[in-house]
XYZ file of N, CA and C in Angstrom:
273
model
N 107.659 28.172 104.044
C 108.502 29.055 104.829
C 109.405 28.259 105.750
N 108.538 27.328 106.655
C 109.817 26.564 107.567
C 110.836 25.603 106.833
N 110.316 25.009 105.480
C 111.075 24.395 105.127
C 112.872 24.702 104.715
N 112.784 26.075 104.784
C 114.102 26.796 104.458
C 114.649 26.476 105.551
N 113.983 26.647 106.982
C 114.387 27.089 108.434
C 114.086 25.799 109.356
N 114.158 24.635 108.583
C 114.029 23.532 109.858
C 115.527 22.552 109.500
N 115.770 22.124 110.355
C 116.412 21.194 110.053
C 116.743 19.738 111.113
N 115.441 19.602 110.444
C 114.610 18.166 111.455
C 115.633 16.593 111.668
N 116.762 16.882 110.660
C 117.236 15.759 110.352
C 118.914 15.542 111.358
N 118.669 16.758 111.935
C 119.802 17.262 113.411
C 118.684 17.318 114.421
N 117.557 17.656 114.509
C 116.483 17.611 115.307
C 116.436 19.352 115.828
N 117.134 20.223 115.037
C 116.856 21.278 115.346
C 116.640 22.025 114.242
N 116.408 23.389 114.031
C 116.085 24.502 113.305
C 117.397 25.112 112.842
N 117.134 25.990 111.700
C 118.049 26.740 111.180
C 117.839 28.513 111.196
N 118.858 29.009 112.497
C 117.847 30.122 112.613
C 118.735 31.222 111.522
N 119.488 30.313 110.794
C 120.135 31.929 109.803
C 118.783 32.039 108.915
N 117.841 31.512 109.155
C 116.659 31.518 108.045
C 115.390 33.075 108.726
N 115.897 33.119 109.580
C 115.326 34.225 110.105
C 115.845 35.995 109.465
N 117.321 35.759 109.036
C 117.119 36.770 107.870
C 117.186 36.639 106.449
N 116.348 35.818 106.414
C 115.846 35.846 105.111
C 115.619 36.937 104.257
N 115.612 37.356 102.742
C 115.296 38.355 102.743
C 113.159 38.747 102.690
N 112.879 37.608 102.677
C 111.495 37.419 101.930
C 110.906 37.732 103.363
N 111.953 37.836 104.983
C 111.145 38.091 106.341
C 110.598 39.468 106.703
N 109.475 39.384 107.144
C 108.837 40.410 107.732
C 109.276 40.508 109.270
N 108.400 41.671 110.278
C 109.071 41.526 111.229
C 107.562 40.955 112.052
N 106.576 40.515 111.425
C 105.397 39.459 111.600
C 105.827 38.066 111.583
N 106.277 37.894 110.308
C 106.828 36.569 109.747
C 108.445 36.111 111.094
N 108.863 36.627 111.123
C 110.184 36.523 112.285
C 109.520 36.096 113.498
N 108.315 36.921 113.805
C 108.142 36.642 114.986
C 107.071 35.119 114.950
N 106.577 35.001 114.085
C 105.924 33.651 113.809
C 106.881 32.164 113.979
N 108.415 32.511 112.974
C 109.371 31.761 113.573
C 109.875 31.765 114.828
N 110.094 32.747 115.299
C 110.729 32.368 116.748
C 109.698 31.894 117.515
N 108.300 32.042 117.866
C 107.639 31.257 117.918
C 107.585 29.748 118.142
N 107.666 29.193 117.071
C 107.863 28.052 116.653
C 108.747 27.594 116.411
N 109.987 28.417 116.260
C 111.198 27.278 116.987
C 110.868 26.887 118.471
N 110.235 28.252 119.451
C 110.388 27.839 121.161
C 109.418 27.243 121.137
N 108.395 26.684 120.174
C 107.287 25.575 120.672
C 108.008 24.053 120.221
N 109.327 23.943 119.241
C 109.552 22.918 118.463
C 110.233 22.543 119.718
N 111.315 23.057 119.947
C 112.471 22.809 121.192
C 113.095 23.764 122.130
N 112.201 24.812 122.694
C 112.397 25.791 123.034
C 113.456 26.581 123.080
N 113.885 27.186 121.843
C 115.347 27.290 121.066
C 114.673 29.768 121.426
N 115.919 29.887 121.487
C 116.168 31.573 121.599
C 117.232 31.418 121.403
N 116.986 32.799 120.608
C 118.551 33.625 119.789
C 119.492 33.916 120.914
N 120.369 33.269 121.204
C 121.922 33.756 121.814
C 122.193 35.352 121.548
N 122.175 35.398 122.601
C 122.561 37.357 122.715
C 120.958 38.162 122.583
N 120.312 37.809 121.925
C 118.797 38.448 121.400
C 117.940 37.766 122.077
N 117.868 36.930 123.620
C 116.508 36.401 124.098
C 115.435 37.070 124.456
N 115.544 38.586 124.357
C 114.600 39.189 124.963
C 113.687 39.158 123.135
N 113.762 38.770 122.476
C 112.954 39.028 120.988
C 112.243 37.686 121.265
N 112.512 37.445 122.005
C 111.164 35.583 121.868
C 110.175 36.126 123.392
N 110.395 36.859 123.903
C 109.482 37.126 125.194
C 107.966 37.394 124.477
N 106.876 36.763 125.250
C 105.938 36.978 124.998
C 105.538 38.885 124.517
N 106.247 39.968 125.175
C 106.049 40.922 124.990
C 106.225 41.034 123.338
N 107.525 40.519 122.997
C 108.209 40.892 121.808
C 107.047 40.013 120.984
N 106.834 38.702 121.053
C 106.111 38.026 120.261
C 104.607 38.462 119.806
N 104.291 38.617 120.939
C 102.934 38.577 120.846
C 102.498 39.906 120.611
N 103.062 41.118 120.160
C 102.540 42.486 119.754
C 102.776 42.471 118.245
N 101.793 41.533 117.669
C 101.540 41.686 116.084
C 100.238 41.080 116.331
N 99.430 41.507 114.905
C 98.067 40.853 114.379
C 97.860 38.898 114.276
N 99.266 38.434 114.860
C 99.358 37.036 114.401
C 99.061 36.443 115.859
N 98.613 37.368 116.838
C 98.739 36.811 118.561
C 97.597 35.734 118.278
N 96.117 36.058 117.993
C 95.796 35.133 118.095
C 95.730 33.801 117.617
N 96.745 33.281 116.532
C 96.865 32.049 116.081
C 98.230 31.803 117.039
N 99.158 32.460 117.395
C 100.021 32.046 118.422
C 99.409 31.189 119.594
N 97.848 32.107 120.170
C 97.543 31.434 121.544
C 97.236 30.250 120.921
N 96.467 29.871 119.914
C 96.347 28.484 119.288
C 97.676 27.459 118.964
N 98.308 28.332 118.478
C 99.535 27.253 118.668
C 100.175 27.071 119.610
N 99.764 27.319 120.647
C 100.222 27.084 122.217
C 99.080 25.814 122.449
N 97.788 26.310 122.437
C 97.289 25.331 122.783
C 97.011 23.968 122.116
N 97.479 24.053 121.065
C 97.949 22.678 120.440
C 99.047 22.271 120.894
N 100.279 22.715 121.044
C 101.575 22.456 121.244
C 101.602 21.859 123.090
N 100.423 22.392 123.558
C 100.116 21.636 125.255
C 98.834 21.853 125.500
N 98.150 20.890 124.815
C 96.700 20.726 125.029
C 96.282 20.527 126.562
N 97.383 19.638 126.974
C 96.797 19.300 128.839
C 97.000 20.711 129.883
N 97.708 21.803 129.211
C 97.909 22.878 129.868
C 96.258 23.842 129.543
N 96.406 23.731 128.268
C 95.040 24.234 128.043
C 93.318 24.082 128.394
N 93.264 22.747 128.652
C 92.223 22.306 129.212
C 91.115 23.188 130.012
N 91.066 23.512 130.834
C 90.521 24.111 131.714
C 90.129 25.513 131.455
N 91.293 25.924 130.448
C 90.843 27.096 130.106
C 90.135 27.549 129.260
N 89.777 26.639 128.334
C 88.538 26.586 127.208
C 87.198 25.938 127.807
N 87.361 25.694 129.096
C 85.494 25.322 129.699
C 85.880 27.191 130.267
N 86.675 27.359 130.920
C 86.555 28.937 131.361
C 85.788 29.803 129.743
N 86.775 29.972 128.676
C 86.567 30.954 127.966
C 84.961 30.613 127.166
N 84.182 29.350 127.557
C 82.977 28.764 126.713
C 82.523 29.453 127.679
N 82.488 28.865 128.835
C 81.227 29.350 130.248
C 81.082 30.808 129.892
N 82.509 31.899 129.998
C 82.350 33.105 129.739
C 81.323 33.596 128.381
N 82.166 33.131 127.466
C 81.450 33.461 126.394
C 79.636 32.705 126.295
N 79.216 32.375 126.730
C 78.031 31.431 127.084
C 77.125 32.705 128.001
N 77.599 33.255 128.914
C 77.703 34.340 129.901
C 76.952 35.500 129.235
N 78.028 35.578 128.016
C 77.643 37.162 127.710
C 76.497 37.079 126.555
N 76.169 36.128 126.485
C 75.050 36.262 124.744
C 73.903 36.289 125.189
């Protein structure tokens, strides 16, 4: 899929790949995504479609929070002894 939509060799993305015809409106939001984790890139005129609101209201949120926390592991830190302790908590 990204390979249509990257274009690593300018060091940026290709966002006419976002209407693709093969895109869902899951799959779209997976790219915009990951363009703003590659180089924190939003659609000109359309920034409100990369807001966490817009992004993150599909079945794909929770591999998003994962690709956040790969994409800034030192941000994440702290919050995975939180979500263990919790979960540790409730069993």
């Amino acid at each position: 899929a990204f390979e249509i939509q990257d274009d690593f060799s300018n060091g940026g993305i290709k966002p006419e790949g976002l209407s693709a015809p093969w895109q869902t409106g899951g799959t779209i939001r997976v790219c915009r995504l990951a363009f703003n984790l590659w180089n924190g890139w939003t659609e000109a005129g359309d920034e409100r479609y990369s807001t966490p609101h817009e992004l993150f209201d599909c079945s794909y949120a929770p591999y998003f929070f994962e690709a956040i926390r790969l994409r800034y592991p030192d941000y994440c830190q702290s919050n995975e002894r939180t979500i263990k302790r919790l979960a540790e908590q409730n069993r």
